[in-house]
PDB file of C-alpha atoms and ligand atoms in Angstrom:
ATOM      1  CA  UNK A   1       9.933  66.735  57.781  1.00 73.00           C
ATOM      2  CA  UNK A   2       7.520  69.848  57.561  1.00 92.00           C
ATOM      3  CA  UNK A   3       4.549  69.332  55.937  1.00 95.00           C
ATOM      4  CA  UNK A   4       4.807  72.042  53.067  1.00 96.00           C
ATOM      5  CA  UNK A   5       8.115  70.504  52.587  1.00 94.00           C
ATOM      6  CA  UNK A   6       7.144  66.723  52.512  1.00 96.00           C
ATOM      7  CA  UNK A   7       4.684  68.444  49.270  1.00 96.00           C
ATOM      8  CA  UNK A   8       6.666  70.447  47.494  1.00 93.00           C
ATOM      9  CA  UNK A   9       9.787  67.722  47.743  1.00 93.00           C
ATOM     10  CA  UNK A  10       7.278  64.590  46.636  1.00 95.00           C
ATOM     11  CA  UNK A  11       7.992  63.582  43.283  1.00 95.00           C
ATOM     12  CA  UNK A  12       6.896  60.706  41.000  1.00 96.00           C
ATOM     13  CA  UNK A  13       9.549  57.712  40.619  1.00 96.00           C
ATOM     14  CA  UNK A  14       9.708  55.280  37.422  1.00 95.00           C
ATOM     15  CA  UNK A  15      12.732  53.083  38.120  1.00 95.00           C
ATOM     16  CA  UNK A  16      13.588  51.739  41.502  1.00 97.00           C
ATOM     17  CA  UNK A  17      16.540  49.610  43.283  1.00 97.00           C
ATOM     18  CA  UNK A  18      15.833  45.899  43.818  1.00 96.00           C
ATOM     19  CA  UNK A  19      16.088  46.992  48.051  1.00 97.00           C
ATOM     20  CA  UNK A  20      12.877  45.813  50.439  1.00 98.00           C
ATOM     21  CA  UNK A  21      10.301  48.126  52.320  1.00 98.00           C
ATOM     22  CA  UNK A  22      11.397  48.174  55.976  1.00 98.00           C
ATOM     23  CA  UNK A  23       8.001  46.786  57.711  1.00 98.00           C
ATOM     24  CA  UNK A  24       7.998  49.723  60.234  1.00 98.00           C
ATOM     25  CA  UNK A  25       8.181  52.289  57.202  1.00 98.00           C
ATOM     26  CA  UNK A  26       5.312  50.106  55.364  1.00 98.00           C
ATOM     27  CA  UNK A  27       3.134  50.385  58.235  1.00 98.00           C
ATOM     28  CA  UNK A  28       3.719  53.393  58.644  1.00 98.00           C
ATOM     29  CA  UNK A  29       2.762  54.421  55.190  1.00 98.00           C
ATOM     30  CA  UNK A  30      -0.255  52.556  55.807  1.00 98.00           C
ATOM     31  CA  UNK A  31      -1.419  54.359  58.836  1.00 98.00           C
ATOM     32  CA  UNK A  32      -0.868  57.495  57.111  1.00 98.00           C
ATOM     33  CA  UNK A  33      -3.621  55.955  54.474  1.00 98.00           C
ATOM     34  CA  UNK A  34      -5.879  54.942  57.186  1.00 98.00           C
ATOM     35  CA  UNK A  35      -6.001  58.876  58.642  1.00 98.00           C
ATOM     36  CA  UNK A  36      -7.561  59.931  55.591  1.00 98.00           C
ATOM     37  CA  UNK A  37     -10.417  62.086  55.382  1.00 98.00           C
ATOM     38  CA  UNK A  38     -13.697  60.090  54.105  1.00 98.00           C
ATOM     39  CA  UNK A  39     -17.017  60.425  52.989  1.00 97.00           C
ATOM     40  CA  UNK A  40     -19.171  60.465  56.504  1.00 97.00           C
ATOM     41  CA  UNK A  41     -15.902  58.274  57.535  1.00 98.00           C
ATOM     42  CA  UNK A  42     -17.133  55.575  55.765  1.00 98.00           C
ATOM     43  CA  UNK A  43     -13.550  54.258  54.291  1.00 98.00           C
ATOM     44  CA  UNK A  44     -14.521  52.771  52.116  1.00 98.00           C
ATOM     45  CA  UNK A  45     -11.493  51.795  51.000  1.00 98.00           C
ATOM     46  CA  UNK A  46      -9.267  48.939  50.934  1.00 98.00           C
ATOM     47  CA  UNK A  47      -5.262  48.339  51.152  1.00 98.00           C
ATOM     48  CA  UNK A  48      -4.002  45.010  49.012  1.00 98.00           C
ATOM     49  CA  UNK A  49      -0.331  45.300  49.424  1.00 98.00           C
ATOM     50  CA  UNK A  50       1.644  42.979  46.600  1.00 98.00           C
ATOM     51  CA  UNK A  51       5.098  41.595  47.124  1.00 98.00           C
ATOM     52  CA  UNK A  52       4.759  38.540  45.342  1.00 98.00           C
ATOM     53  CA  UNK A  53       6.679  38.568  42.686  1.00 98.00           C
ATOM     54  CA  UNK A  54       4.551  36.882  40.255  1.00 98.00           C
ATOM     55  CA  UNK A  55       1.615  39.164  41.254  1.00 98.00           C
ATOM     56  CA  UNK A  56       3.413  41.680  40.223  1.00 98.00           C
ATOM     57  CA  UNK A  57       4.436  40.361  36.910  1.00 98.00           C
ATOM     58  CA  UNK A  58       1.011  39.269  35.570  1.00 98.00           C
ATOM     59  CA  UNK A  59       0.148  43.052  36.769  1.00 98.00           C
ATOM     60  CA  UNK A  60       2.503  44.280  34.753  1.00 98.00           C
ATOM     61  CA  UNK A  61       1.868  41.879  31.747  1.00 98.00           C
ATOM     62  CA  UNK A  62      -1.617  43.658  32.379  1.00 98.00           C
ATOM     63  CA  UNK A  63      -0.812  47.082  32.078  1.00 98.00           C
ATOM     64  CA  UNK A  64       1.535  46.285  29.066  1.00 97.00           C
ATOM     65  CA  UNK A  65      -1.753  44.944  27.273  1.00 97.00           C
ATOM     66  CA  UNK A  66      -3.663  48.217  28.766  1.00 97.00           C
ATOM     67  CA  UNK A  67      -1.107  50.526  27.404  1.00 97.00           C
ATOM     68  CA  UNK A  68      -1.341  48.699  23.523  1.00 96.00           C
ATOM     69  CA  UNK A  69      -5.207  49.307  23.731  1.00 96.00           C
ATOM     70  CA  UNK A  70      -4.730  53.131  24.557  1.00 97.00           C
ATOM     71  CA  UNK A  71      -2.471  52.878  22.040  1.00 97.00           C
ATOM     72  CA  UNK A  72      -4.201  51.606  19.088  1.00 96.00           C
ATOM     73  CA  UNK A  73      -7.045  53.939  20.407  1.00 97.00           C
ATOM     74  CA  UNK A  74      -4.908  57.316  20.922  1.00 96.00           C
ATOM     75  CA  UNK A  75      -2.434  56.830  18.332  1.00 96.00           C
ATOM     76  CA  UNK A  76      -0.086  58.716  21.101  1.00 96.00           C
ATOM     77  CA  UNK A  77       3.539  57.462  20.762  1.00 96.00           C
ATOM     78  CA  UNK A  78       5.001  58.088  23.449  1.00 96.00           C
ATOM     79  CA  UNK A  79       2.090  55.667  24.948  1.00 96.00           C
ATOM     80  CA  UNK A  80       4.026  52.743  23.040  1.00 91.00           C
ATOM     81  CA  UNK A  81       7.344  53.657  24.788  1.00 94.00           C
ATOM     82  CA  UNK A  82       6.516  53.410  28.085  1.00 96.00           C
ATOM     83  CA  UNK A  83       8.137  51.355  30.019  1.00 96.00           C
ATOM     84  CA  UNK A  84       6.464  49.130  33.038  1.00 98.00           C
ATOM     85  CA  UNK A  85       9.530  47.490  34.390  1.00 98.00           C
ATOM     86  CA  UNK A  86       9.213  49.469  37.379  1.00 98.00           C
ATOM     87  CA  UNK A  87       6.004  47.054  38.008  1.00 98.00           C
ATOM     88  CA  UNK A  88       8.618  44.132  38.318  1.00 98.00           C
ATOM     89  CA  UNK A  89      11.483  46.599  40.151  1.00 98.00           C
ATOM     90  CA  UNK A  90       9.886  48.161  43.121  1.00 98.00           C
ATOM     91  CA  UNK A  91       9.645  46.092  46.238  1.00 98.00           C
ATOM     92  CA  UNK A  92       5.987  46.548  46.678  1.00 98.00           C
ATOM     93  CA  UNK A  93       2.433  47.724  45.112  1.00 98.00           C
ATOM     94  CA  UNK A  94      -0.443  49.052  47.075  1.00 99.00           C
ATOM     95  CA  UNK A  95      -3.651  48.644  45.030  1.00 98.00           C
ATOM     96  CA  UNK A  96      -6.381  50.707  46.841  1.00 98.00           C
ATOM     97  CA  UNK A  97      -9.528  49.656  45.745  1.00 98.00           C
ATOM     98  CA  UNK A  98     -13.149  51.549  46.774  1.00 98.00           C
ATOM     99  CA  UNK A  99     -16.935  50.387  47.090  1.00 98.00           C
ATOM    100  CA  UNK A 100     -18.862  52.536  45.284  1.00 97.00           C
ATOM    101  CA  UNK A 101     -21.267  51.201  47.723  1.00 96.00           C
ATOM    102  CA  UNK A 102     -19.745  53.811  50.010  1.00 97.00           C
ATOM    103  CA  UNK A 103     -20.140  56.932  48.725  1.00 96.00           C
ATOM    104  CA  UNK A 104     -22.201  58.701  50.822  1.00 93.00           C
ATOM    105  CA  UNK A 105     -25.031  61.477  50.204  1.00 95.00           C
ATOM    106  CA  UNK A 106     -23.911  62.209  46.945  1.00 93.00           C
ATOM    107  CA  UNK A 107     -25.294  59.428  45.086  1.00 95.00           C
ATOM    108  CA  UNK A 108     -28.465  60.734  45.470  1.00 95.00           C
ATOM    109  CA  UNK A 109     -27.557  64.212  43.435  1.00 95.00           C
ATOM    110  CA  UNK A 110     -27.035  63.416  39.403  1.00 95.00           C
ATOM    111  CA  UNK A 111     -24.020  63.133  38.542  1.00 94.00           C
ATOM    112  CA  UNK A 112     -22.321  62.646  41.652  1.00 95.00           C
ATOM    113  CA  UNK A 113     -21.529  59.525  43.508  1.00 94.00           C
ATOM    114  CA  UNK A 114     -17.715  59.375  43.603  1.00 97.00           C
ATOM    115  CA  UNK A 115     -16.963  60.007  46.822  1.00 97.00           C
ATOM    116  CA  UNK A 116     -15.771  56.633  47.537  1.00 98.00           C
ATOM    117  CA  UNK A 117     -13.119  57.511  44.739  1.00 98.00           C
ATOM    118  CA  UNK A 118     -12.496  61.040  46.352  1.00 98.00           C
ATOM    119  CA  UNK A 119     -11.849  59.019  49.714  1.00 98.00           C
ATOM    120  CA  UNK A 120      -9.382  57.028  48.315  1.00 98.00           C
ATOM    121  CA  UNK A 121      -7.505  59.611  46.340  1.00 98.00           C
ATOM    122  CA  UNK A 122      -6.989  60.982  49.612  1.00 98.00           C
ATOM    123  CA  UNK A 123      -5.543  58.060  51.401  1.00 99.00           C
ATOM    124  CA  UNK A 124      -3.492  57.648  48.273  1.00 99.00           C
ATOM    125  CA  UNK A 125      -1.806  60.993  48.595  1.00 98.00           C
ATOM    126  CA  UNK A 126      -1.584  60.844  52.403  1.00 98.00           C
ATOM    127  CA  UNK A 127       0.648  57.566  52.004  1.00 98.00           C
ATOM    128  CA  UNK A 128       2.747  59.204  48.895  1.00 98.00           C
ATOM    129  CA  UNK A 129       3.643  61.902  51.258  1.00 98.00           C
ATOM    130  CA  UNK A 130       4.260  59.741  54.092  1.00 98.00           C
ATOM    131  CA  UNK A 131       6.395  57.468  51.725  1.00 98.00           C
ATOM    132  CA  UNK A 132       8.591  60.469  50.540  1.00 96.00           C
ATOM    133  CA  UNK A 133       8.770  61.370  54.303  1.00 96.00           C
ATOM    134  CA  UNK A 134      10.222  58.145  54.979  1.00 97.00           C
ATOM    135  CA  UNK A 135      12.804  58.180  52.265  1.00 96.00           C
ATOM    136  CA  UNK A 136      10.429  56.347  49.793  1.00 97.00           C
ATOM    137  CA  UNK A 137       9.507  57.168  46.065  1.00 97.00           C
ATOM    138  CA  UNK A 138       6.214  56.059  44.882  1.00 98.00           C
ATOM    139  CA  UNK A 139       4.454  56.526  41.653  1.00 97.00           C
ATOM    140  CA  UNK A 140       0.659  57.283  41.492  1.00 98.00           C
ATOM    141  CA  UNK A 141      -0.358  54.702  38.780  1.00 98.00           C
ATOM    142  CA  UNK A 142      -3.449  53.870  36.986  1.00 98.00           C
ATOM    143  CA  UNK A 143      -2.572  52.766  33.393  1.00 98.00           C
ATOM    144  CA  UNK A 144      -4.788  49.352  34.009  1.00 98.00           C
ATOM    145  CA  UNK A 145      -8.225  48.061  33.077  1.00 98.00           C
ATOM    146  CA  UNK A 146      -9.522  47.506  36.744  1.00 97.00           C
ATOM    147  CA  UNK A 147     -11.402  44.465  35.718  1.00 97.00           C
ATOM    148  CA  UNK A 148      -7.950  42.565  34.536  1.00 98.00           C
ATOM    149  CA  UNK A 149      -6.276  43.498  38.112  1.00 98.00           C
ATOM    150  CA  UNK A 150      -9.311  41.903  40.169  1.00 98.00           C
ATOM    151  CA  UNK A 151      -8.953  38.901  38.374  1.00 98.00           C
ATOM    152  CA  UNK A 152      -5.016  38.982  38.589  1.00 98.00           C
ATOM    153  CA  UNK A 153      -5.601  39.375  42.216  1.00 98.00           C
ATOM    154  CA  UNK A 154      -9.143  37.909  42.728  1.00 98.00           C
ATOM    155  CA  UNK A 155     -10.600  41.043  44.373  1.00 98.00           C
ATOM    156  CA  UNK A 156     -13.903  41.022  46.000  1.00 97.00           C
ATOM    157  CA  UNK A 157     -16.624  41.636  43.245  1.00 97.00           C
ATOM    158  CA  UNK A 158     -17.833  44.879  44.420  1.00 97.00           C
ATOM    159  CA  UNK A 159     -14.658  47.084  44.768  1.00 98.00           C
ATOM    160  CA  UNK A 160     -13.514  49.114  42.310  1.00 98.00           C
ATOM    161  CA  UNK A 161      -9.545  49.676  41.588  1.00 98.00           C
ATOM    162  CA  UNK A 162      -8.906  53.454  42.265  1.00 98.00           C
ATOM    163  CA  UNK A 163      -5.124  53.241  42.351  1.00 98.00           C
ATOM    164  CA  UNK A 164      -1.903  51.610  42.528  1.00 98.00           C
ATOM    165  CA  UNK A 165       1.221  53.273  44.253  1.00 98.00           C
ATOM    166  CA  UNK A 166       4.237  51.966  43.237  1.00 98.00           C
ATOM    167  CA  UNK A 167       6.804  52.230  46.115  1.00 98.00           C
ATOM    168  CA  UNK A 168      10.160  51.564  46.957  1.00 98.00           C
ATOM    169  CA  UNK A 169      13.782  52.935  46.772  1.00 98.00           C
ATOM    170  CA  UNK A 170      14.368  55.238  43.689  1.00 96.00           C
ATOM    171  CA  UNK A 171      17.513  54.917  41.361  1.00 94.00           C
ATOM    172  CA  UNK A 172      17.453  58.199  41.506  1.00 80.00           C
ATOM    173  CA  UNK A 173      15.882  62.013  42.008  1.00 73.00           C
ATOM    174  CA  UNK A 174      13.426  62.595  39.119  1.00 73.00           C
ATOM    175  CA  UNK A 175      13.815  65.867  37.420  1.00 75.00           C
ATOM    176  CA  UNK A 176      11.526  68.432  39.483  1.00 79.00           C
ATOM    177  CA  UNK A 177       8.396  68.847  37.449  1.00 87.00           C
ATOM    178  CA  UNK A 178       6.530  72.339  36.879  1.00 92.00           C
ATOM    179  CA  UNK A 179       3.556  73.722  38.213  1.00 95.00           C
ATOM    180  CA  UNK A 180       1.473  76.518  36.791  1.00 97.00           C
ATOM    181  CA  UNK A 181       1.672  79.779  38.346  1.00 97.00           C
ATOM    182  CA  UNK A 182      -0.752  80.194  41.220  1.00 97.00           C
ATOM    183  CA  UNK A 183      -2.523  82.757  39.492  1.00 97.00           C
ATOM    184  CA  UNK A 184      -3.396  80.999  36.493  1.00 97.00           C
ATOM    185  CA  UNK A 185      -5.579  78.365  39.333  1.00 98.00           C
ATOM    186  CA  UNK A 186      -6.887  80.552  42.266  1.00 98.00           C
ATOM    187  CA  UNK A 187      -9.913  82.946  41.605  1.00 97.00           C
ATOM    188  CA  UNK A 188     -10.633  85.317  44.079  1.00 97.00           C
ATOM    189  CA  UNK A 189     -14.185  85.698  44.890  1.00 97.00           C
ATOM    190  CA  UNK A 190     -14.117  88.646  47.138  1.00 95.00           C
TER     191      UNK A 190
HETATM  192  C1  FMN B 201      -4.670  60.528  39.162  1.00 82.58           C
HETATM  193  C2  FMN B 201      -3.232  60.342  38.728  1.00 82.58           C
HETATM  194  C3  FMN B 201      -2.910  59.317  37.871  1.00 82.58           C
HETATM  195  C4  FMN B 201      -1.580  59.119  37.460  1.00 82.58           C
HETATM  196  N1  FMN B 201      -1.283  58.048  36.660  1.00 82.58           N
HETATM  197  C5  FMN B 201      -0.006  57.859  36.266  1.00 82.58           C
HETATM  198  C6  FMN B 201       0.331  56.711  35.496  1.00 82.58           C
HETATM  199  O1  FMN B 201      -0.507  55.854  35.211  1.00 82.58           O
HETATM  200  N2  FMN B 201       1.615  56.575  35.095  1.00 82.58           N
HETATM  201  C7  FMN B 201       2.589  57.478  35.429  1.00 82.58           C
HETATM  202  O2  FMN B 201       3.750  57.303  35.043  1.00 82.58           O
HETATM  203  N3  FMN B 201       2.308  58.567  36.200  1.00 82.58           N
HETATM  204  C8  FMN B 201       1.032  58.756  36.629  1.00 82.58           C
HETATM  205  N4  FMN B 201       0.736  59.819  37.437  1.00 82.58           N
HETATM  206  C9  FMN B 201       1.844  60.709  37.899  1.00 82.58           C
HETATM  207  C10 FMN B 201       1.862  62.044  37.152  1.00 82.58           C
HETATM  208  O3  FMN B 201       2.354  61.856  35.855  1.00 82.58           O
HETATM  209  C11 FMN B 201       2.774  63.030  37.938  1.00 82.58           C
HETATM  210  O4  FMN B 201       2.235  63.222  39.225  1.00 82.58           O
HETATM  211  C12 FMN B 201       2.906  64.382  37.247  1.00 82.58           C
HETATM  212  O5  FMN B 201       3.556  64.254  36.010  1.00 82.58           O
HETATM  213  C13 FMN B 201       3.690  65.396  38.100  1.00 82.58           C
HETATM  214  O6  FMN B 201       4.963  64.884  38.423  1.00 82.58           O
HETATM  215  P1  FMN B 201       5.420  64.751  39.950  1.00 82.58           P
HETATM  216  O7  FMN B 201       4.488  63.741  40.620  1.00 82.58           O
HETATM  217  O8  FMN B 201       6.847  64.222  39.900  1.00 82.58           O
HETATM  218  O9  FMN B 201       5.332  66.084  40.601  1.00 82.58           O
HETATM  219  C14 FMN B 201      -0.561  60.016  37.886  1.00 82.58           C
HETATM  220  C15 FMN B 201      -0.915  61.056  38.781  1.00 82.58           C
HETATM  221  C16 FMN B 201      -2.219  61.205  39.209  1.00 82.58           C
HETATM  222  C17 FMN B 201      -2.536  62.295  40.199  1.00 82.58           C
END
């Protein structure tokens, strides 16, 4: 699949059928994290795939709490009627976690230091575009309190939870979201 294609076609799934990962496709998706540009190709990230079903439960139990907290602190609505069962649907979640140890250069300018975050948000899109290449949906998720999902999945100490991708086989093709007209983003500076 082209590569503007593989972008423009991506879009973000919420319910999934109860239908495994091939293991080729999963690696693949992997590998497509793995290529990811880094700070000074550090990569400083990390891959924890979860199948286990119970895993995934008590993350979803999690993010159920997570949600009641932005709740109560929002007062948003439509917060409360979320739904997470696509936590407990989809075959499998990647949780990429980064060490903020690995950031690179930038922690010594103020303010900065997020490159390890950067770096991951890259391998995250890389393997949401290789899943919908593959005939996958994924959803880029981070409704969770990153010190509940370490402990849910005892995570080494010093990473930090950047994102989960939810992936698997979609029910069906989400309605094709908006974007802004390019010229309300790209300045010119001629
Ligand atoms: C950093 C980031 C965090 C996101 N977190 C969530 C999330 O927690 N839950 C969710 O349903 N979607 C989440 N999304 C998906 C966005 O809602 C989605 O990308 C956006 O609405 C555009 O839709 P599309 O991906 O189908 O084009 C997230 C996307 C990004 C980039």
């Amino acid at each position: 699949m082209d590569v503007f294609q593989t972008i423009k076609e991506r879009r973000s799934y919420r319910s999934y059928l109860d239908q495994p990962v091939e293991e080729e496709k999963l690696q693949a998706i992997l590998e497509a994290g793995r290529w990811a540009p880094s700070v000074m190709n550090l990569q400083p990230w990390k891959f924890f795939v979860v199948k286990n079903s119970d895993v995934k439960a008590k993350l979803k139990a999690a993010s159920q709490e997570t949600l009641q907290t932005i709740y109560e602190a929002s007062g948003w609505k439509w917060v409360s009627k979320i739904s997470l069962e696509f936590m407990t649907e989809a075959p499998v979640i990647i949780v990429v976690a980064g060490d903020p140890q690995k950031t690179g250069a930038d922690q010594f300018l103020p303010g900065r230091g997020q490159g390890y975050a950067y770096s991951c948000c890259a391998a995250v899109q890389n393997m949401h575009l290789a899943a919908h290449a593959s005939g996958l949906g994924t959803l880029w998720f981070t409704l969770y309190e990153t010190g509940k999902v370490k402990e849910i999945m005892n995570l080494p100490a010093e990473l930090d939870v950047v994102s989960m991708i939810i992936l698997g086989y979609p029910v069906q093709p989400e309605a094709s979201m908006k974007r802004k007209p390019l010229e309300e983003m790209v300045m010119m500076i001629e």
